[in-house]
Each structure stands twice: as C-alpha cells, then as structure tokens.
Amino acid sequence: ATNFREWKQVVQEISRVLRLKDALLTSYHQNEIKLAEVTLDTFRMLQCLEWEPSGSFYHVPMKQPSENGALNDQSEASGLIDINLAADMADPDLPPNPCKAIIYHPSVSKLIAATAPICEELPSDGILLIYISASGKTDCSVDFQKDVHGNSLNFSKAKHAPQASQKRENSVSQPAVDNNPNSSSKLGHYLCLGSQASNNLYPEDLVPFTRKPLFLVIDSDNSRAFKTIHGAERGEASALLLSHEKPLFLSDTTVTSGGSQFTYFLTAPLQAFYQLIGLSSDIEPDVYSNAESLLSSALVEWEVLLCASNSLDQVWAQILTDPFLRRLILRFIFCRAVLCLLRSTGDSTMHLPECLPRLPESVSPKSAVTQIHIHQLAERLGVLNHFHFLDSIRESVQSR
C-alpha cells in the first residue's frame, strides 16, 4: 500500500491518474455455456470487476435481550422497509465498483450504439474497459448456445459473407492469417458477432472510441488483427490485452468447452493453471492454500517491479493505480509466463498472449524474477516436468 501511495504521487506529477469507471462486456461463440443472458466468459469478467464485501458489511447485527430474557435476533426480517437499504449495502471499506453493461450476442450496430453514450459520458479521470470474446472464423455452418446443463438452446445456419465484405477485408492491411489448406475454417480480419457479414466487427469499428481512454481486452483466435488499433488512436493512447490464438491443454481429459482459457487466467489464474496442467480439483487444501500464497507473492513482486521500472509506458502508468486494471495486468503477466515456459509451446508465438504497449522486460517470461516464481509454483504442485527454465534458475533453486 505504501509503495502505491508513493507511486500515485509520482504519476500525478507527470500525468493524470485514470480510474475504471465503466466496463462493457460481451461474447459470441458457438456452443458457449450461458446462464440466462450471461455467458460463462462474461460472468467471469463480471465477477473479476466486483469487490467482495468485507469489513463492516460482514458485521452480524447484535441480538437484543427480550423481556423474558430470550435473545431477539435482529437479523430476521422485520417487515419494515428501510429507506437506507442501498446505503447499508455499500461497503465503506472498499472503493466503488465500476458500472458494467453486459450485452448478450449483440449485432455490431447495437454494440457501437451501446458503447457511444458510455464513452461520451466518461468523466475526465475515467477509463472505459471493453471486453469482447468472439471467434474470427467465418465459415461455421451451425450456431449453438448451451445452458449451464449443456443443453442446446437454439440452432441457426450461417451465411457466407457477400463479395462486398470480402472486398472490404482485402482493402485493409492486417496481420497475415492462417493459410493452411487443411484448416476447416479461415480467419478474417475481424471478429464474428453473428452469422451475417454485417455482424463482422473490424478493428476500425472501435477506433472512434479511442478519443477517450480505452482498456481493450480481445479474447479471440483472431485477436492479433486488433493490434492495428495501437498507433491509430484518435486522441488517447489505448491499452490492449490480446489473447493467444490457440489454447493449450496438457491433459486429454481437460474439458475445453468450459469458457476461454485466456479469460480464465485473467479472472481465476490459479484455477486456470490447474486446468492447463490437468491437475485434479480435489487437491489437498493445504497444498492449494500454499499455491495461492506463492501466486500472491509473485503478483506482489511484479507490482513492485512495474512501479520501479523506468521503462514503463505512460499508458500503463496512468492506470496502474486502479485496483481492477492492475489485477488484470498482473494476471496477464502470469498467463503469458506460464504459457511461454511450457515445454509444448517451443518457440511458437501463436500460443502466447500479447499486450500493447509493451510491458517492461523485468516482468517478461524470460526474466529471472518471473521464472523463479513459476518454478516455485510448479515445484510445489509437482509439475516441474511440464516447464523449461533457464539453467541459472534451476541452479539457484537447487542451491537454496
């Protein structure tokens, strides 16, 4: 806490401090699990952007003695309407939660229409988070959604993009796509928010919103197409977290349909690590608790490194004091390090998430500080054989 008070003073001297004021969450995938109109990925992000009540919120009302000596439980419903209920529900020990809007399977026009007023009303010290989880594949023939029990809810046939859409796609300079002839689906330069070409979301569709501070999280097999937003902003430099193209699972028994791996790492990093390695959820409580402690220590040290870095980009410096955004950044560092150090990834970049602007090298997967934390966690859980580390890291750990 002391480090961040000092860091905040430094940031205020060189630039403004931004706070997460609003978040817009949406996803569109085939076979995605949903509860009512909230998909699993958006539900996880929703929880990640909420404080858990603490402090005075958990104080149990005292029981008052009655005339006959019995205790009257004041926590029972009294039948009276408390006009200060909203104030009572607010936890004074925590800062306010950001406003959140969840849009279920929006069209592109609806997404833009919903984002515009939020962006327009954003205060001068506010930043907007846009989270989009969607595929970049265009020739999917069936569109299913599943409820929490795995039951199919609807069915629709996809339509091929018209020639006009193909011309638009070819006219925009974007990163290369997968030209593998054996691939059943090809990636376009957009995200698919529906079966029609009019629901293809292009990177330039989001550029107008960069007139205000924007924190963009794209979870997609085509997230790299949105790298073009960096440098094309219309007023404010944006922060981008872009997922890896292809998820990894080291266990054949891992259920891969339970939401996105990248979103899982951003919202529940230790559980995502377990899923990645194929560890059982029935692990002993003391082992799990120790693993949580090791991960927390890693996140704290990465906080300090970011604060002390002279090469930290001003985009990150402006938002690092916000607890929600800082938590996403630190969990991104963990996700990137774990995926990079896996033996199965080799030198392939398709399995690694990216961020723009770049974070300092001190928190990169190749740094000794980062690797030693992943080594300690893997060693504690008995999965060191799944990772490769610098020889100096192994030697330093063995010499302790």
Short mmCIF file of C-alpha atoms in Angstrom, two decimals:
data_model
loop_
_atom_site.label_atom_id
_atom_site.label_comp_id
_atom_site.label_asym_id
_atom_site.label_seq_id
_atom_site.Cartn_x
_atom_site.Cartn_y
_atom_site.Cartn_z
CA ALA A 1 0.00 0.00 0.00
CA THR A 2 2.85 2.39 0.83
CA ASN A 3 4.52 1.68 -2.50
CA PHE A 4 1.37 2.56 -4.39
CA ARG A 5 0.78 5.77 -2.43
CA GLU A 6 4.27 6.87 -3.40
CA TRP A 7 3.74 5.64 -6.96
CA LYS A 8 0.48 7.55 -7.24
CA GLN A 9 2.23 10.76 -6.21
CA VAL A 10 4.85 10.23 -8.91
CA VAL A 11 2.23 9.51 -11.56
CA GLN A 12 0.22 12.58 -10.61
CA GLU A 13 3.29 14.72 -11.18
CA ILE A 14 3.78 13.51 -14.75
CA SER A 15 0.26 12.69 -15.89
CA ARG A 16 -3.28 12.12 -14.71
CA VAL A 17 -4.41 9.03 -12.84
CA LEU A 18 -7.21 7.12 -14.53
CA ARG A 19 -9.85 5.03 -12.80
CA LEU A 20 -12.03 2.31 -14.27
CA LYS A 21 -15.47 3.90 -14.37
CA ASP A 22 -17.33 1.76 -16.92
CA ALA A 23 -17.00 -1.68 -18.47
CA LEU A 24 -18.80 -3.18 -21.45
CA LEU A 25 -18.70 -7.00 -21.63
CA THR A 26 -19.85 -9.18 -24.50
CA SER A 27 -19.14 -12.56 -26.08
CA TYR A 28 -20.30 -14.56 -29.08
CA HIS A 29 -19.24 -18.18 -29.54
CA GLN A 30 -20.70 -21.44 -30.71
CA ASN A 31 -21.51 -23.96 -28.01
CA GLU A 32 -20.93 -21.45 -25.23
CA ILE A 33 -22.37 -22.06 -21.80
CA LYS A 34 -24.72 -19.39 -20.54
CA LEU A 35 -26.93 -18.64 -17.58
CA ALA A 36 -29.95 -16.57 -18.59
CA GLU A 37 -28.43 -13.89 -20.83
CA VAL A 38 -24.93 -14.06 -19.31
CA THR A 39 -22.32 -16.33 -20.88
CA LEU A 40 -19.63 -18.03 -18.82
CA ASP A 41 -16.85 -15.74 -20.07
CA THR A 42 -18.76 -12.53 -19.38
CA PHE A 43 -19.84 -13.87 -15.98
CA ARG A 44 -16.22 -14.47 -15.02
CA MET A 45 -15.26 -10.96 -16.13
CA LEU A 46 -18.23 -9.56 -14.25
CA GLN A 47 -17.05 -11.20 -11.03
CA CYS A 48 -13.48 -10.02 -11.65
CA LEU A 49 -14.69 -6.40 -11.76
CA GLU A 50 -16.58 -6.62 -8.45
CA TRP A 51 -15.25 -6.25 -4.94
CA GLU A 52 -16.16 -8.95 -2.48
CA PRO A 53 -17.85 -7.35 0.58
CA SER A 54 -15.63 -7.13 3.63
CA GLY A 55 -15.22 -5.26 6.87
CA SER A 56 -18.35 -3.63 8.23
CA PHE A 57 -20.51 -5.33 5.61
CA TYR A 58 -19.97 -8.63 7.38
CA HIS A 59 -20.80 -7.38 10.87
CA VAL A 60 -23.59 -9.53 12.28
CA PRO A 61 -26.39 -7.50 13.94
CA MET A 62 -26.34 -7.88 17.71
CA LYS A 63 -29.06 -9.87 19.39
CA GLN A 64 -31.07 -7.84 21.87
CA PRO A 65 -32.41 -9.45 25.08
CA SER A 66 -36.18 -9.51 25.36
CA GLU A 67 -38.29 -9.00 28.47
CA ASN A 68 -38.28 -12.72 29.28
CA GLY A 69 -34.51 -12.97 28.91
CA ALA A 70 -34.54 -14.60 25.46
CA LEU A 71 -32.45 -13.13 22.66
CA ASN A 72 -34.17 -11.34 19.80
CA ASP A 73 -32.31 -11.89 16.54
CA GLN A 74 -32.32 -8.52 14.80
CA SER A 75 -31.09 -10.15 11.59
CA GLU A 76 -34.53 -11.60 10.90
CA ALA A 77 -36.88 -9.72 8.57
CA SER A 78 -38.82 -7.10 10.49
CA GLY A 79 -41.40 -6.35 7.84
CA LEU A 80 -40.34 -2.68 7.82
CA ILE A 81 -38.93 -1.03 4.71
CA ASP A 82 -35.51 0.51 5.34
CA ILE A 83 -35.16 3.58 3.15
CA ASN A 84 -31.39 3.47 3.71
CA LEU A 85 -31.06 -0.07 2.37
CA ALA A 86 -28.89 0.98 -0.57
CA ALA A 87 -26.54 2.86 1.74
CA ASP A 88 -26.39 -0.11 4.12
CA MET A 89 -25.42 -2.43 1.26
CA ALA A 90 -22.45 -0.25 0.28
CA ASP A 91 -19.26 -1.38 1.95
CA PRO A 92 -17.36 1.71 3.17
CA ASP A 93 -14.13 -0.29 3.40
CA LEU A 94 -13.94 -0.69 -0.40
CA PRO A 95 -13.81 1.76 -3.31
CA PRO A 96 -16.86 1.86 -5.59
CA ASN A 97 -17.30 -0.79 -8.25
CA PRO A 98 -17.30 0.33 -11.89
CA CYS A 99 -20.57 0.43 -13.80
CA LYS A 100 -20.91 -2.62 -16.02
CA ALA A 101 -23.02 -3.35 -19.09
CA ILE A 102 -23.39 -6.90 -20.42
CA ILE A 103 -24.69 -7.31 -23.96
CA TYR A 104 -25.73 -10.79 -25.00
CA HIS A 105 -24.95 -11.64 -28.64
CA PRO A 106 -25.17 -8.06 -29.93
CA SER A 107 -25.10 -7.02 -33.55
CA VAL A 108 -22.21 -4.72 -34.43
CA SER A 109 -24.55 -1.74 -34.72
CA LYS A 110 -26.03 -2.49 -31.30
CA LEU A 111 -22.56 -2.83 -29.77
CA ILE A 112 -21.47 0.51 -31.22
CA ALA A 113 -24.72 2.18 -30.17
CA ALA A 114 -24.28 0.92 -26.60
CA THR A 115 -20.63 1.98 -26.41
CA ALA A 116 -21.11 5.51 -27.76
CA PRO A 117 -23.11 7.02 -24.84
CA ILE A 118 -20.86 5.32 -22.27
CA CYS A 119 -17.82 6.81 -23.95
CA GLU A 120 -19.49 10.20 -24.28
CA GLU A 121 -20.36 10.39 -20.57
CA LEU A 122 -16.97 9.14 -19.36
CA PRO A 123 -15.50 11.61 -16.81
CA SER A 124 -12.12 13.24 -17.40
CA ASP A 125 -10.40 10.86 -14.97
CA GLY A 126 -12.24 7.76 -16.19
CA ILE A 127 -11.30 4.91 -18.49
CA LEU A 128 -13.62 2.51 -20.31
CA LEU A 129 -12.95 -1.24 -20.41
CA ILE A 130 -14.31 -3.12 -23.42
CA TYR A 131 -14.14 -6.91 -23.22
CA ILE A 132 -15.03 -8.92 -26.32
CA SER A 133 -14.80 -12.69 -26.58
CA ALA A 134 -15.58 -13.98 -30.06
CA SER A 135 -14.20 -16.10 -32.88
CA GLY A 136 -12.62 -14.85 -36.09
CA LYS A 137 -13.72 -17.89 -38.07
CA THR A 138 -16.21 -17.18 -40.81
CA ASP A 139 -17.43 -20.44 -42.33
CA CYS A 140 -19.09 -22.05 -39.32
CA SER A 141 -22.21 -23.83 -40.51
CA VAL A 142 -24.01 -24.20 -37.19
CA ASP A 143 -24.57 -21.79 -34.33
CA PHE A 144 -25.45 -23.35 -30.98
CA GLN A 145 -25.72 -21.98 -27.48
CA LYS A 146 -25.81 -24.16 -24.39
CA ASP A 147 -27.22 -23.57 -20.96
CA VAL A 148 -25.43 -24.49 -17.74
CA HIS A 149 -26.58 -28.09 -18.11
CA GLY A 150 -25.12 -28.38 -21.61
CA ASN A 151 -28.49 -28.45 -23.36
CA SER A 152 -28.75 -26.93 -26.83
CA LEU A 153 -30.87 -23.77 -26.85
CA ASN A 154 -31.05 -22.68 -30.46
CA PHE A 155 -29.97 -23.50 -33.99
CA SER A 156 -29.23 -21.36 -36.98
CA LYS A 157 -27.37 -21.80 -40.24
CA ALA A 158 -24.54 -19.45 -41.05
CA LYS A 159 -24.48 -17.42 -44.21
CA HIS A 160 -21.40 -16.84 -46.29
CA ALA A 161 -20.04 -13.33 -46.42
CA PRO A 162 -21.03 -11.48 -49.56
CA GLN A 163 -18.49 -10.25 -52.08
CA ALA A 164 -18.65 -6.68 -50.72
CA SER A 165 -17.44 -7.90 -47.35
CA GLN A 166 -14.56 -9.74 -48.99
CA LYS A 167 -13.50 -6.57 -50.81
CA ARG A 168 -13.55 -4.64 -47.56
CA GLU A 169 -11.47 -7.32 -45.91
CA ASN A 170 -8.86 -7.25 -48.64
CA SER A 171 -8.68 -3.47 -48.65
CA VAL A 172 -7.49 -3.27 -45.03
CA SER A 173 -3.88 -4.03 -44.25
CA GLN A 174 -3.89 -6.56 -41.42
CA PRO A 175 -1.69 -9.31 -39.98
CA ALA A 176 -1.36 -12.48 -42.02
CA VAL A 177 -3.95 -15.17 -41.48
CA ASP A 178 -3.72 -18.94 -41.41
CA ASN A 179 -3.36 -20.22 -44.98
CA ASN A 180 -3.22 -23.87 -44.00
CA PRO A 181 -5.21 -25.72 -46.68
CA ASN A 182 -6.12 -28.39 -44.14
CA SER A 183 -7.77 -25.85 -41.86
CA SER A 184 -11.55 -26.21 -41.79
CA SER A 185 -12.06 -22.53 -41.02
CA LYS A 186 -10.12 -19.46 -42.08
CA LEU A 187 -9.67 -16.33 -40.06
CA GLY A 188 -10.80 -13.00 -41.40
CA HIS A 189 -9.59 -9.60 -40.24
CA TYR A 190 -12.46 -9.22 -37.80
CA LEU A 191 -14.49 -10.90 -35.08
CA CYS A 192 -17.73 -12.68 -35.91
CA LEU A 193 -20.64 -11.46 -33.80
CA GLY A 194 -23.14 -13.39 -35.86
CA SER A 195 -23.61 -15.46 -38.98
CA GLN A 196 -24.10 -12.49 -41.32
CA ALA A 197 -21.30 -10.37 -42.75
CA SER A 198 -22.93 -7.23 -41.36
CA ASN A 199 -22.04 -8.55 -37.90
CA ASN A 200 -18.31 -8.74 -38.52
CA LEU A 201 -16.57 -6.42 -36.05
CA TYR A 202 -13.48 -4.78 -37.58
CA PRO A 203 -10.69 -3.09 -35.60
CA GLU A 204 -11.53 0.25 -37.19
CA ASP A 205 -15.06 -0.01 -35.74
CA LEU A 206 -13.53 0.60 -32.29
CA VAL A 207 -11.08 3.34 -33.29
CA PRO A 208 -13.62 6.21 -32.82
CA PHE A 209 -13.86 5.32 -29.13
CA THR A 210 -10.15 5.97 -28.65
CA ARG A 211 -10.96 9.65 -28.30
CA LYS A 212 -11.38 8.69 -24.65
CA PRO A 213 -9.10 6.44 -22.55
CA LEU A 214 -9.77 2.82 -23.51
CA PHE A 215 -8.68 -0.50 -22.00
CA LEU A 216 -9.42 -3.18 -24.59
CA VAL A 217 -9.44 -6.93 -23.90
CA ILE A 218 -9.88 -9.09 -27.01
CA ASP A 219 -10.20 -12.82 -26.37
CA SER A 220 -10.23 -14.46 -29.77
CA ASP A 221 -8.33 -16.76 -32.12
CA ASN A 222 -8.03 -13.61 -34.25
CA SER A 223 -7.12 -11.11 -31.54
CA ARG A 224 -3.94 -10.06 -33.34
CA ALA A 225 -5.99 -8.37 -36.05
CA PHE A 226 -6.80 -5.72 -33.43
CA LYS A 227 -3.14 -4.79 -32.96
CA THR A 228 -3.74 -2.17 -35.66
CA ILE A 229 -5.65 -0.07 -33.12
CA HIS A 230 -2.34 0.67 -31.41
CA GLY A 231 -0.98 3.76 -33.12
CA ALA A 232 -4.26 4.55 -34.87
CA GLU A 233 -5.95 6.15 -31.86
CA ARG A 234 -7.89 9.37 -32.33
CA GLY A 235 -6.90 11.15 -29.15
CA GLU A 236 -5.92 8.83 -26.31
CA ALA A 237 -3.39 6.01 -26.39
CA SER A 238 -5.19 2.73 -25.63
CA ALA A 239 -4.12 -0.26 -23.56
CA LEU A 240 -4.70 -3.63 -25.22
CA LEU A 241 -4.61 -7.19 -23.87
CA LEU A 242 -4.81 -9.68 -26.74
CA SER A 243 -5.28 -13.41 -26.21
CA HIS A 244 -3.29 -16.23 -27.73
CA GLU A 245 -4.58 -17.71 -30.97
CA LYS A 246 -4.71 -21.32 -29.82
CA PRO A 247 -5.37 -22.54 -26.27
CA LEU A 248 -3.20 -25.24 -24.72
CA PHE A 249 -4.21 -28.17 -22.55
CA LEU A 250 -1.71 -30.72 -21.33
CA SER A 251 -4.34 -33.25 -20.31
CA ASP A 252 -6.57 -35.10 -22.75
CA THR A 253 -9.24 -35.26 -20.06
CA THR A 254 -9.42 -31.47 -19.72
CA VAL A 255 -12.82 -30.07 -20.61
CA THR A 256 -12.09 -27.44 -23.25
CA SER A 257 -15.65 -26.18 -23.62
CA GLY A 258 -15.78 -24.52 -20.21
CA GLY A 259 -15.10 -21.00 -21.38
CA SER A 260 -12.00 -19.32 -22.76
CA GLN A 261 -8.58 -20.19 -21.36
CA PHE A 262 -7.34 -16.59 -21.59
CA THR A 263 -10.36 -15.19 -19.77
CA TYR A 264 -9.98 -17.92 -17.15
CA PHE A 265 -6.39 -16.81 -16.48
CA LEU A 266 -7.48 -13.17 -16.15
CA THR A 267 -10.29 -13.97 -13.73
CA ALA A 268 -9.16 -17.09 -11.81
CA PRO A 269 -5.44 -17.58 -12.51
CA LEU A 270 -4.70 -20.46 -10.15
CA GLN A 271 -7.75 -22.46 -11.29
CA ALA A 272 -6.72 -21.80 -14.90
CA PHE A 273 -3.24 -23.13 -14.09
CA TYR A 274 -4.78 -26.28 -12.65
CA GLN A 275 -6.93 -26.74 -15.75
CA LEU A 276 -3.98 -26.18 -18.08
CA ILE A 277 -1.80 -28.78 -16.38
CA GLY A 278 -4.65 -31.21 -15.84
CA LEU A 279 -4.47 -31.23 -12.05
CA SER A 280 -7.41 -32.54 -10.08
CA SER A 281 -9.63 -30.05 -8.29
CA ASP A 282 -9.66 -32.46 -5.32
CA ILE A 283 -6.15 -31.45 -4.28
CA GLU A 284 -5.42 -31.20 -0.57
CA PRO A 285 -6.49 -27.86 0.97
CA ASP A 286 -3.08 -27.09 2.44
CA VAL A 287 -1.39 -27.64 -0.94
CA TYR A 288 -3.90 -25.37 -2.65
CA SER A 289 -3.51 -22.73 0.05
CA ASN A 290 0.26 -22.81 -0.31
CA ALA A 291 -0.06 -22.47 -4.08
CA GLU A 292 -2.32 -19.45 -3.60
CA SER A 293 0.29 -17.91 -1.32
CA LEU A 294 3.06 -18.45 -3.89
CA LEU A 295 0.96 -16.87 -6.62
CA SER A 296 0.09 -13.90 -4.42
CA SER A 297 3.78 -13.37 -3.66
CA ALA A 298 4.54 -13.39 -7.38
CA LEU A 299 1.84 -10.82 -8.14
CA VAL A 300 3.07 -8.55 -5.34
CA GLU A 301 6.66 -8.64 -6.60
CA TRP A 302 5.55 -7.92 -10.17
CA GLU A 303 3.63 -4.92 -8.79
CA VAL A 304 6.82 -3.57 -7.26
CA LEU A 305 8.79 -4.17 -10.45
CA LEU A 306 6.23 -2.27 -12.52
CA CYS A 307 6.23 0.62 -10.07
CA ALA A 308 10.02 0.81 -10.01
CA SER A 309 10.52 0.45 -13.76
CA ASN A 310 11.91 3.43 -15.65
CA SER A 311 10.70 1.97 -18.96
CA LEU A 312 7.04 1.65 -18.02
CA ASP A 313 4.92 3.18 -20.77
CA GLN A 314 2.79 6.14 -19.72
CA VAL A 315 -0.34 4.27 -20.83
CA TRP A 316 0.23 1.66 -18.11
CA ALA A 317 1.45 4.28 -15.63
CA GLN A 318 -1.87 6.12 -15.82
CA ILE A 319 -3.95 3.04 -14.99
CA LEU A 320 -1.68 1.05 -12.68
CA THR A 321 -3.14 2.66 -9.58
CA ASP A 322 -6.60 1.32 -10.42
CA PRO A 323 -7.00 -1.96 -8.48
CA PHE A 324 -9.20 -3.68 -11.09
CA LEU A 325 -7.00 -2.90 -14.08
CA ARG A 326 -3.82 -3.59 -12.12
CA ARG A 327 -5.16 -7.02 -11.23
CA LEU A 328 -5.84 -7.78 -14.91
CA ILE A 329 -2.33 -6.65 -15.89
CA LEU A 330 -0.64 -8.79 -13.23
CA ARG A 331 -2.70 -11.85 -14.14
CA PHE A 332 -1.82 -11.28 -17.79
CA ILE A 333 1.87 -11.37 -16.83
CA PHE A 334 1.27 -14.69 -15.06
CA CYS A 335 -0.67 -16.14 -18.00
CA ARG A 336 1.98 -15.12 -20.53
CA ALA A 337 4.81 -16.50 -18.41
CA VAL A 338 3.12 -19.87 -17.81
CA LEU A 339 2.27 -20.38 -21.49
CA CYS A 340 5.74 -19.27 -22.61
CA LEU A 341 7.56 -21.62 -20.23
CA LEU A 342 5.55 -24.70 -21.15
CA ARG A 343 7.66 -27.29 -22.92
CA SER A 344 4.96 -27.99 -25.51
CA THR A 345 4.91 -24.42 -26.87
CA GLY A 346 8.52 -24.31 -28.03
CA ASP A 347 9.20 -21.06 -29.87
CA SER A 348 5.70 -20.72 -31.24
CA THR A 349 4.12 -17.31 -30.67
CA MET A 350 0.61 -18.45 -31.54
CA HIS A 351 0.21 -19.79 -28.00
CA LEU A 352 1.28 -16.55 -26.33
CA PRO A 353 -0.93 -13.57 -25.49
CA GLU A 354 0.24 -10.05 -26.27
CA CYS A 355 -0.15 -6.60 -24.79
CA LEU A 356 0.20 -3.15 -26.32
CA PRO A 357 2.07 -1.05 -25.42
CA ARG A 358 4.75 -3.48 -24.30
CA LEU A 359 5.38 -4.06 -20.62
CA PRO A 360 8.91 -3.75 -19.18
CA GLU A 361 11.37 -6.59 -19.72
CA SER A 362 11.64 -7.02 -15.96
CA VAL A 363 8.24 -8.81 -15.99
CA SER A 364 8.74 -10.71 -19.25
CA PRO A 365 8.71 -14.53 -19.26
CA LYS A 366 12.46 -14.52 -19.93
CA SER A 367 13.34 -12.55 -16.81
CA ALA A 368 14.81 -14.44 -13.87
CA VAL A 369 12.36 -12.88 -11.42
CA THR A 370 9.40 -14.14 -13.41
CA GLN A 371 10.77 -17.61 -13.98
CA ILE A 372 11.67 -18.24 -10.37
CA HIS A 373 8.06 -17.63 -9.29
CA ILE A 374 6.70 -20.03 -11.90
CA HIS A 375 9.37 -22.55 -10.88
CA GLN A 376 8.33 -22.34 -7.21
CA LEU A 377 4.65 -22.83 -8.08
CA ALA A 378 5.34 -25.74 -10.44
CA GLU A 379 7.66 -27.35 -7.90
CA ARG A 380 5.10 -27.06 -5.12
CA LEU A 381 2.44 -28.72 -7.30
CA GLY A 382 4.81 -31.38 -8.63
CA VAL A 383 4.60 -30.39 -12.30
CA LEU A 384 8.15 -29.16 -12.97
CA ASN A 385 8.49 -31.64 -15.84
CA HIS A 386 5.96 -29.62 -17.87
CA PHE A 387 8.14 -26.49 -17.93
CA HIS A 388 11.54 -25.39 -19.13
CA PHE A 389 13.56 -22.80 -17.21
CA LEU A 390 16.90 -21.07 -17.52
CA ASP A 391 19.76 -23.19 -16.19
CA SER A 392 20.61 -20.41 -13.75
CA ILE A 393 17.10 -20.59 -12.30
CA ARG A 394 17.32 -24.32 -11.65
CA GLU A 395 20.78 -23.95 -10.12
CA SER A 396 19.73 -21.11 -7.82
CA VAL A 397 16.68 -23.03 -6.63
CA GLN A 398 18.67 -26.22 -6.02
CA SER A 399 21.29 -24.32 -4.03
CA ARG A 400 18.77 -23.00 -1.52
#
